[in-house]
Each structure stands twice: as C-alpha cells, then as structure tokens.
Short mmCIF file of C-alpha atoms and ligand atoms in Angstrom, two decimals:
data_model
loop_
_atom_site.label_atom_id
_atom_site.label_comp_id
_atom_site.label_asym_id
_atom_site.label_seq_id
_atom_site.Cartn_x
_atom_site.Cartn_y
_atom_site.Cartn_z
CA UNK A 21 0.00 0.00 0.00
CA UNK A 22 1.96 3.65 -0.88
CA UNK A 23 0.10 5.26 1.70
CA UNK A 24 0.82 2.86 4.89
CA UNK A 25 1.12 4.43 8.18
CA UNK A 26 0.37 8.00 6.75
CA UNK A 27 -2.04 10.33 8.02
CA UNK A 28 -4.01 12.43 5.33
CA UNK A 29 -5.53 15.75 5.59
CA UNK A 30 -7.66 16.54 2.35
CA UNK A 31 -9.59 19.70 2.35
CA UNK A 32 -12.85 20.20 -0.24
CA UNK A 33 -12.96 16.31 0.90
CA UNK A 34 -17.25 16.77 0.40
CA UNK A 35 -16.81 16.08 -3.88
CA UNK A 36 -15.09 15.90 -6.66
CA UNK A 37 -11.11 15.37 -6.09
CA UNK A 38 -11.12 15.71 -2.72
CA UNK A 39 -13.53 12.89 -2.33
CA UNK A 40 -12.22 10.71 -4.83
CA UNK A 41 -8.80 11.44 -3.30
CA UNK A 42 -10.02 11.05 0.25
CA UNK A 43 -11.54 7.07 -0.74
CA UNK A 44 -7.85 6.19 -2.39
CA UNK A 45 -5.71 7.98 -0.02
CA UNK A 46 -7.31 5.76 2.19
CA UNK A 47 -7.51 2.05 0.41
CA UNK A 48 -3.85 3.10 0.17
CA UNK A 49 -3.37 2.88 3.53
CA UNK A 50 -3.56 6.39 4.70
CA UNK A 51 -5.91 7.46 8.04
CA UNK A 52 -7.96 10.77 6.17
CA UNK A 53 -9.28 13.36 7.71
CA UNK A 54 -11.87 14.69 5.06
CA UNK A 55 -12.71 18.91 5.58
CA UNK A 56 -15.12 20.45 4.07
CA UNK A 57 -17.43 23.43 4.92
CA UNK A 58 -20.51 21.38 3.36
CA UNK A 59 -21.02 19.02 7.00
CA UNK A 60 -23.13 16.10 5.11
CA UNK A 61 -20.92 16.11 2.43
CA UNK A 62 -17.67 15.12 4.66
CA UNK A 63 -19.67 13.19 7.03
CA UNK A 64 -20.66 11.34 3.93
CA UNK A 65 -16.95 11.26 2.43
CA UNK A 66 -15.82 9.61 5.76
CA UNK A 67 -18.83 7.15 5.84
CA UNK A 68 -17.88 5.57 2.40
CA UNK A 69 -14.32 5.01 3.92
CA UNK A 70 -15.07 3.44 7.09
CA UNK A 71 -17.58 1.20 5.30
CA UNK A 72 -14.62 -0.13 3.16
CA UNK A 73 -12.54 -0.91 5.63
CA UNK A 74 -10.31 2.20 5.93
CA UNK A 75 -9.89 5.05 8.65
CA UNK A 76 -11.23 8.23 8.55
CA UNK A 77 -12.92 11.11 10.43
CA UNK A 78 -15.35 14.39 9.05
CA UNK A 79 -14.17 17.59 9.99
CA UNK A 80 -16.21 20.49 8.92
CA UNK A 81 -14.36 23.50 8.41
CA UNK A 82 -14.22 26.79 6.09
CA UNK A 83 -10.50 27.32 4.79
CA UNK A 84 -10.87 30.69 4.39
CA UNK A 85 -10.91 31.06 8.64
CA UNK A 86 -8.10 31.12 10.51
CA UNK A 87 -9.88 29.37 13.59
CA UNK A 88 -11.13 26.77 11.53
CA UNK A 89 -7.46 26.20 9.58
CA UNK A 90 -5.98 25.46 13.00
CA UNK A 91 -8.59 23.21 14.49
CA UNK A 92 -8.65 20.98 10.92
CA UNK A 93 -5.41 20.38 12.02
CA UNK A 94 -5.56 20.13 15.69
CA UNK A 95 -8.01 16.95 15.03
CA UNK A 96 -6.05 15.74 12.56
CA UNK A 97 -3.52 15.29 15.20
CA UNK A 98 -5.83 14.29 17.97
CA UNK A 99 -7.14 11.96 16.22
CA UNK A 100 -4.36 9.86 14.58
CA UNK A 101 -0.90 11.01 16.39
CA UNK A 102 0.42 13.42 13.57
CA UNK A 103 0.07 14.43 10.53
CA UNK A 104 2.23 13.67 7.19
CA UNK A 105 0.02 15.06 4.34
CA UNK A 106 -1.91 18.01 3.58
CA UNK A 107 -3.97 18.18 0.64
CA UNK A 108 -5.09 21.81 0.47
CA UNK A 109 -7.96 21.29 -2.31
CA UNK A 110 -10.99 23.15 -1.46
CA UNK A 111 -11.77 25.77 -4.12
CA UNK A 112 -15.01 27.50 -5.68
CA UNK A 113 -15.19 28.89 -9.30
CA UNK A 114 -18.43 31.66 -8.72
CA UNK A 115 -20.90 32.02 -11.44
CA UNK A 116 -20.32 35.58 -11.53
CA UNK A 117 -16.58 35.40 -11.86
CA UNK A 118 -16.42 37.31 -15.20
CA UNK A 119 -13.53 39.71 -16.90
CA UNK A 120 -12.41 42.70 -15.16
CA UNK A 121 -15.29 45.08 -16.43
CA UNK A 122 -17.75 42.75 -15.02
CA UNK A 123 -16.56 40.95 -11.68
CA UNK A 124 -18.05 42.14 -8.66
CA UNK A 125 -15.22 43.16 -5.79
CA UNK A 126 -17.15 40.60 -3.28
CA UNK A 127 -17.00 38.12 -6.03
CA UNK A 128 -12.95 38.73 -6.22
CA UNK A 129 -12.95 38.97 -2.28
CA UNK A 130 -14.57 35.57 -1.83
CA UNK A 131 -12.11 33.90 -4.22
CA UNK A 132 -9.21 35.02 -2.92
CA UNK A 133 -10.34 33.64 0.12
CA UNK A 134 -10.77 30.81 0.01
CA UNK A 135 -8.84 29.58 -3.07
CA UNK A 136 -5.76 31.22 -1.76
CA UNK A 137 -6.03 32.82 1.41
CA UNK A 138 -7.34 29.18 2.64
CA UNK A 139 -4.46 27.67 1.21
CA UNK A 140 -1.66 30.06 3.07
CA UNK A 141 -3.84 29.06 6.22
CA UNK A 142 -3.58 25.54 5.72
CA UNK A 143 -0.08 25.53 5.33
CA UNK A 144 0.12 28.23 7.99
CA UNK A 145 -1.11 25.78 10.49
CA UNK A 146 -0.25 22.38 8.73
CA UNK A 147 3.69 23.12 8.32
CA UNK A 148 4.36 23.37 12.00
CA UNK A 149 2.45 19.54 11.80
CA UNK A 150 4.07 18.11 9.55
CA UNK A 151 7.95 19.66 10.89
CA UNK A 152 6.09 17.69 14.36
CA UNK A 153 5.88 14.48 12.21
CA UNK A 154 9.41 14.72 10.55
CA UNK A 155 8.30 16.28 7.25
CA UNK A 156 5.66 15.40 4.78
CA UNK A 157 4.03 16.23 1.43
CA UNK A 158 1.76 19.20 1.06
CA UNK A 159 -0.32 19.25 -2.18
CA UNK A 160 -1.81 22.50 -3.20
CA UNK A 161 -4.96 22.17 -6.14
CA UNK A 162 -4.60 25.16 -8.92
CA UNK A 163 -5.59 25.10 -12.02
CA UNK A 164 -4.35 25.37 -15.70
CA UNK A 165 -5.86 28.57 -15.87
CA UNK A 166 -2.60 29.31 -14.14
CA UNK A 167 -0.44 28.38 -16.89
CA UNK A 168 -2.55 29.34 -19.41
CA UNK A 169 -5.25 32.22 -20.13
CA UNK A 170 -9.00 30.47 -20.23
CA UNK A 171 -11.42 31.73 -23.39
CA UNK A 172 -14.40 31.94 -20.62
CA UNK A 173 -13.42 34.45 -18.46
CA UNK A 174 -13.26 33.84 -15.05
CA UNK A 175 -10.62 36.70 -13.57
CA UNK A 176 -10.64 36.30 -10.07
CA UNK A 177 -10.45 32.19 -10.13
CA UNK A 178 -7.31 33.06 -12.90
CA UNK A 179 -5.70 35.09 -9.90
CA UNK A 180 -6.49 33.35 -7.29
CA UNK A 181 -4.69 29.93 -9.04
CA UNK A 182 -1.55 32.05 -9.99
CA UNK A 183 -1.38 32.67 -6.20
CA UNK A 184 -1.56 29.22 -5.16
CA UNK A 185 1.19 28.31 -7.79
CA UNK A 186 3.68 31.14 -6.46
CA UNK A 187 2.84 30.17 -2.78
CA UNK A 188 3.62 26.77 -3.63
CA UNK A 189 7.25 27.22 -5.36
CA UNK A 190 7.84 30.04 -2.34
CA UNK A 191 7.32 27.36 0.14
CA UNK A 192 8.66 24.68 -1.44
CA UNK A 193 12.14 26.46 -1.03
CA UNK A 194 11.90 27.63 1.79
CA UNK A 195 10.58 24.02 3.77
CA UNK A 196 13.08 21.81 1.03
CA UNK A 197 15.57 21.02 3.86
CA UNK A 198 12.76 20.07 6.66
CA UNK A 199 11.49 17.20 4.74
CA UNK A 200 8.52 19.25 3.82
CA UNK A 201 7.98 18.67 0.16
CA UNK A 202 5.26 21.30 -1.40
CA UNK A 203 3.64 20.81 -5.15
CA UNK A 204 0.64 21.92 -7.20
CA UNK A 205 -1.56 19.99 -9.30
CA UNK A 206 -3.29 21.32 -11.86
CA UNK A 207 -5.88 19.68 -13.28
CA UNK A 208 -7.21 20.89 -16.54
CA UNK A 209 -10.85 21.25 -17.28
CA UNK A 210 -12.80 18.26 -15.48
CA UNK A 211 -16.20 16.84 -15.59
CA UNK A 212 -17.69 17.69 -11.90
CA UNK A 213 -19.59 19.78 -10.49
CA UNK A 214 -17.92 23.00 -9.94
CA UNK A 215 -17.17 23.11 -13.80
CA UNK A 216 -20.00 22.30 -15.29
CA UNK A 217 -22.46 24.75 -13.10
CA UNK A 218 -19.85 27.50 -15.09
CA UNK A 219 -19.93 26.07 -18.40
CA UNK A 220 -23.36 25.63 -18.21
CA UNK A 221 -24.47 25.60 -21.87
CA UNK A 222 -23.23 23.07 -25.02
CA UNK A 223 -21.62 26.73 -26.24
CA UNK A 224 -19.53 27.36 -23.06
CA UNK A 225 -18.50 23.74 -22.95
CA UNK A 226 -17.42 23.17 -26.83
CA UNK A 227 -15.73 26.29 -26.32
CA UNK A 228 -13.33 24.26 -23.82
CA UNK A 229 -13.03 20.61 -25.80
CA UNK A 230 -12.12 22.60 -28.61
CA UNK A 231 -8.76 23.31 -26.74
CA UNK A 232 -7.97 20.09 -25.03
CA UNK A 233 -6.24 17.52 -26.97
CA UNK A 234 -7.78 14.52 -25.75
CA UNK A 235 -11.39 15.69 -26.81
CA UNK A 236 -12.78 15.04 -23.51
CA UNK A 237 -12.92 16.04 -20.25
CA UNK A 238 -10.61 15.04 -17.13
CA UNK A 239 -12.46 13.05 -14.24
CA UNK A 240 -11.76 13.42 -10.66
CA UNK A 241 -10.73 10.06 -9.99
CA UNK A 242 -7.57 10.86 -12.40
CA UNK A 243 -6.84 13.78 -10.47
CA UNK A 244 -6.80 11.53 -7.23
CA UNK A 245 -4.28 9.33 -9.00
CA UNK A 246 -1.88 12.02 -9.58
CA UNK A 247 -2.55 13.60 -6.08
CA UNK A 248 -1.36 9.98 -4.74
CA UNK A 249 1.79 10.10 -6.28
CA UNK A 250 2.24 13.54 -4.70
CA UNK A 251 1.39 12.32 -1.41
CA UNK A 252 3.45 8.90 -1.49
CA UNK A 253 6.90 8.80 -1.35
CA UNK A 254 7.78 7.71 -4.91
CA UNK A 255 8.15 11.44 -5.91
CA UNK A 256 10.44 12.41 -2.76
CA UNK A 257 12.82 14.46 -5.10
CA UNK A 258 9.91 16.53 -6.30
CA UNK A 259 9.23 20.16 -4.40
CA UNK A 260 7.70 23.23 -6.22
CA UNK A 261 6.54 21.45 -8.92
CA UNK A 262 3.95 22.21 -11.19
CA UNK A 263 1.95 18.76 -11.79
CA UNK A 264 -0.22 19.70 -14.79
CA UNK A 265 -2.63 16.91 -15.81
CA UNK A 266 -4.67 18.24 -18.39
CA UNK A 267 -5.13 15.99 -21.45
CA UNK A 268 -2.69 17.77 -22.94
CA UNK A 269 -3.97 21.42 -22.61
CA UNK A 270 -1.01 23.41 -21.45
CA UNK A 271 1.30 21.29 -24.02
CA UNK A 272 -0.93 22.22 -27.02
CA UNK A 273 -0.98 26.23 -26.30
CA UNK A 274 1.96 27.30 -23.40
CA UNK A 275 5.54 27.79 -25.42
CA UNK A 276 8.12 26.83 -23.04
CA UNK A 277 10.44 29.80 -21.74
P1 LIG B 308 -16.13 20.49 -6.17
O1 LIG B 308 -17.01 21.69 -6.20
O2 LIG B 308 -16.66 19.19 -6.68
O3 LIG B 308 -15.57 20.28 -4.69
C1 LIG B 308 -15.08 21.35 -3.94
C2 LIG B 308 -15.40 21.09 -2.46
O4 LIG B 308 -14.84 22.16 -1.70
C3 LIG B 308 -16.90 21.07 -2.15
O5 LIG B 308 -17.22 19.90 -1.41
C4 LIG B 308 -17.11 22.33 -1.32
O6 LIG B 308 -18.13 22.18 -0.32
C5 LIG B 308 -15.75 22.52 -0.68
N1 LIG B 308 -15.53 23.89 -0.26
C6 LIG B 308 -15.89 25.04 -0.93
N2 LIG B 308 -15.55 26.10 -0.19
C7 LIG B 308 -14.97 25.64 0.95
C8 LIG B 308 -14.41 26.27 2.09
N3 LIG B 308 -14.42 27.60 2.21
N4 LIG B 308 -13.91 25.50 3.08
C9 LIG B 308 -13.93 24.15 2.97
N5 LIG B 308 -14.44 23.49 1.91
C10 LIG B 308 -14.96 24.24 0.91
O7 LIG B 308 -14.83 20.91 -6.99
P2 LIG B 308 -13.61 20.08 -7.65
O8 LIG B 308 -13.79 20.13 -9.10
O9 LIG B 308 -13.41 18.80 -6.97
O10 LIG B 308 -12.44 21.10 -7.30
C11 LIG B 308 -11.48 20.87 -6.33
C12 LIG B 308 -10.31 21.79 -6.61
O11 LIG B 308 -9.86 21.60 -7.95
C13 LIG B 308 -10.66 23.27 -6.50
O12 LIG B 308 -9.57 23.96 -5.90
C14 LIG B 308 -10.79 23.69 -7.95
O13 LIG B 308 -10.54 25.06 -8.14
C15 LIG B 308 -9.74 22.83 -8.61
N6 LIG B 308 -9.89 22.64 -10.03
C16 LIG B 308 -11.03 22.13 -10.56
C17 LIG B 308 -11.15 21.99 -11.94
C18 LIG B 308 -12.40 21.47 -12.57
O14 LIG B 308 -12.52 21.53 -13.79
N7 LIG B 308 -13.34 20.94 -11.79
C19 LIG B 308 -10.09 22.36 -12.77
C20 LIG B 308 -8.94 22.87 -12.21
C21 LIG B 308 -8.86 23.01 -10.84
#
C-alpha cells in the first residue's frame, strides 16, 4: 500500500477530487481526515471510507478562517498522532466570476479567500504539523488557468490559481531542507460539479473541448491518481513542482520559456 502508516488531511474532501482522493488515499493505507465546509458532504466522504474498511474522520471546516485552519489540524492530530500530508484542495469557481469590467469586488474577495487565502492558512497551520511528524508532502490544487489564459473568463479564479502556484514554489524552497515537500496539481478542465455549473451551456462547454487535446474532459478520480503520487513517497525528489494533468492542454498552447 503507498500510503501505509500515513495520516491524510484533504480539504474540499465533500466532492469531486477531494472525495475521490479522500476514498484512495485511504484504500492506500492512509488514516484521512476529510474537511469540508458542506457538514453532510464530509460526514458522507468519511462514511464511504469506514464502510470499506479504511480510517477516517469528518471535519467540517471553512479554509478561508483562521480558527477553523488550525482546528482541521488540531483533530487531525488528535485523532491519529500526527500528521504527514496536507492536501489543500478546497476551491469554488463563482458564477459571476467574469472579466475585469464585469466581476463584482465581493465576487474577487470571496475567491481570494478561500482559493488562496485558505491555502496560506492551511499551510500556515499544517507546516508546523508536519515539521512535528518529521516532514511530509503538502499538495496545493490550482488550475491550468494558471499556466494558461481560459477563453471563458473567469478573472478572479485566474488570480487566485496564480497565487496558489507562487505560494507553492515560495514554500517549497523555503521548507526543502525540513522534509517538507510542497507541489501543485493542476488539473485541466474536469467533468464535476464545480465546472459544469460555469460552463453551463453546449456553447460554453465546446468552447473548452475545442482546446484540449484529448477531446474530452478530465475526471476526478484521475486527479486523485496524480494527487497519490504527490502524497506517497515515490516522488520524494519533487518540491515546487507544477503537476499539470490536463489531457494535454497546457502542451498544445503554453511555449516553453
Ligand atoms: P467540487 O465543487 O466538486 O468540490 C469542492 C469542495 O470544496 C466542495 O465539497 C465544497 O463544499 C468545498 N468547499 C468550498 N468552499 C470551501 C471552504 N471555504 N472550506 C472548505 N471546503 C470548501 O470541486 P472540484 O472540481 O473537486 O475542485 C477541487 C479543486 O480543484 C478546486 O480547488 C478547484 O478550483 C480545482 N480545479 C477544478 C477543476 C475542474 O474543472 N473541476 C479544474 C482545475 C482546478
């Protein structure tokens, strides 16, 4: 199993990746402790878990808090002993995220805060865990739209990704000799839920396939896949990476400097 005797934080644990990462984390070996601000949703996440055999507890928290940040954590390490991997996931994309012109400043405010403010918080509370545990693997969820400019505009969910990817290589540095290995994955454009309430006409989502190579959209289960290999240590010489997995996207339209 290439999770064995870890213990997984996963935050946005409720759906999509975090969920699917949350149920193979854990048949992997790993103890999970599945956030989310939606309580059902995590209750639900750990449910599916225990009923298969594996460990896991529902923690219902909202990134963007500081109080909240630190108690995820706090149980985490209650719980199980310690903590060895945080997988800071949760994210929104609003349906009134638009172009400059049109984006409403509580619609950019809201983004920010959770999409990146709730991922400095995580690792603001989660680094000092995992230095307690000997080192570990943070993974931190942006986006292509990081990389690469999206035809449906979507401003503030652009920033807010191009802050999680800086963050990411900033810490990655800075933690490299602690053990404390920090990546990004960036999925490309996937079919669940938070994408298709935005492109939610046959338009807006031709508009996408168009662009990806593969014709198709990603599912979240491949996203858990990659997030594995993140969290396991078969990629212990990667830090500040950049782990786009996008159907071949980024390769089709990004020239490399
Ligand atoms: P999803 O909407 O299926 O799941 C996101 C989960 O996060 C939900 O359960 C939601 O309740 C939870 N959440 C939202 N705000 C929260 C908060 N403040 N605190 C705690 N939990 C909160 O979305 P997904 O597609 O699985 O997306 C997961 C991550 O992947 C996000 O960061 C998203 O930006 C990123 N991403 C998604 C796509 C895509 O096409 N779906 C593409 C690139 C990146």
């Amino acid at each position: 199993m290439r999770l064995q005797d870890k213990v997984a934080l996963i935050t946005g644990a409720g759906s999509g990746i975090g969920r699917e990462s949350a149920i193979l984390f854990a048949a992997e070996g790993a103890e999970v402790v599945a956030v989310d601000l939606n309580h059902e949703a995590a209750v639900d996440t750990a449910r599916q878990i225990t009923e298969a055999g594996g460990r896991a507890i529902a923690v219902t928290a909202d990134v963007s808090k500081d109080a909240d940040a630190s108690a995820m954590v706090a149980a985490a390490e209650e719980e199980f002993g310690r903590l060895n991997i945080l997988f800071n996931n949760a994210g929104i994309m609003h349906s009134a995220d638009d172009d400059a012109i049109g984006t409403e400043e509580a619609v950019w405010d809201l983004t920010m805060a959770i999409n990146a403010k709730g991922v400095f918080l995580g690792c603001k509370h989660g680094v000092p865990a995992l230095r307690r545990a000997g080192g570990g693997s943070i993974i931190n969820t942006a986006s292509f739209v990081a990389t690469l400019g999206a035809a449906t505009p979507q401003v503030a969910y652009t920033a807010s990704k191009g802050a999680v990817l800086a963050m990411t290589r900033e810490l990655a540095v800075i933690h490299a000799r602690e053990a404390i290995r920090v990546n990004a994955l960036s999925p490309g454009p996937l079919n669940t839920e938070l994408l298709m309430k935005f492109l939610n006409t046959e338009d807006k989502k031709q508009r996408r396939l168009v662009h990806i190579p593969m014709g198709r959209f990603g599912e979240a289960k491949e996203m858990a896949q990659a997030a594995l290999w993140l969290a396991s240590d078969e990629s212990s010489f990667t830090t500040g990476a950049n782990f786009l997995v996008d159907g071949g996207i980024t390769a089709a339209y990004v020239t490399p400097l």
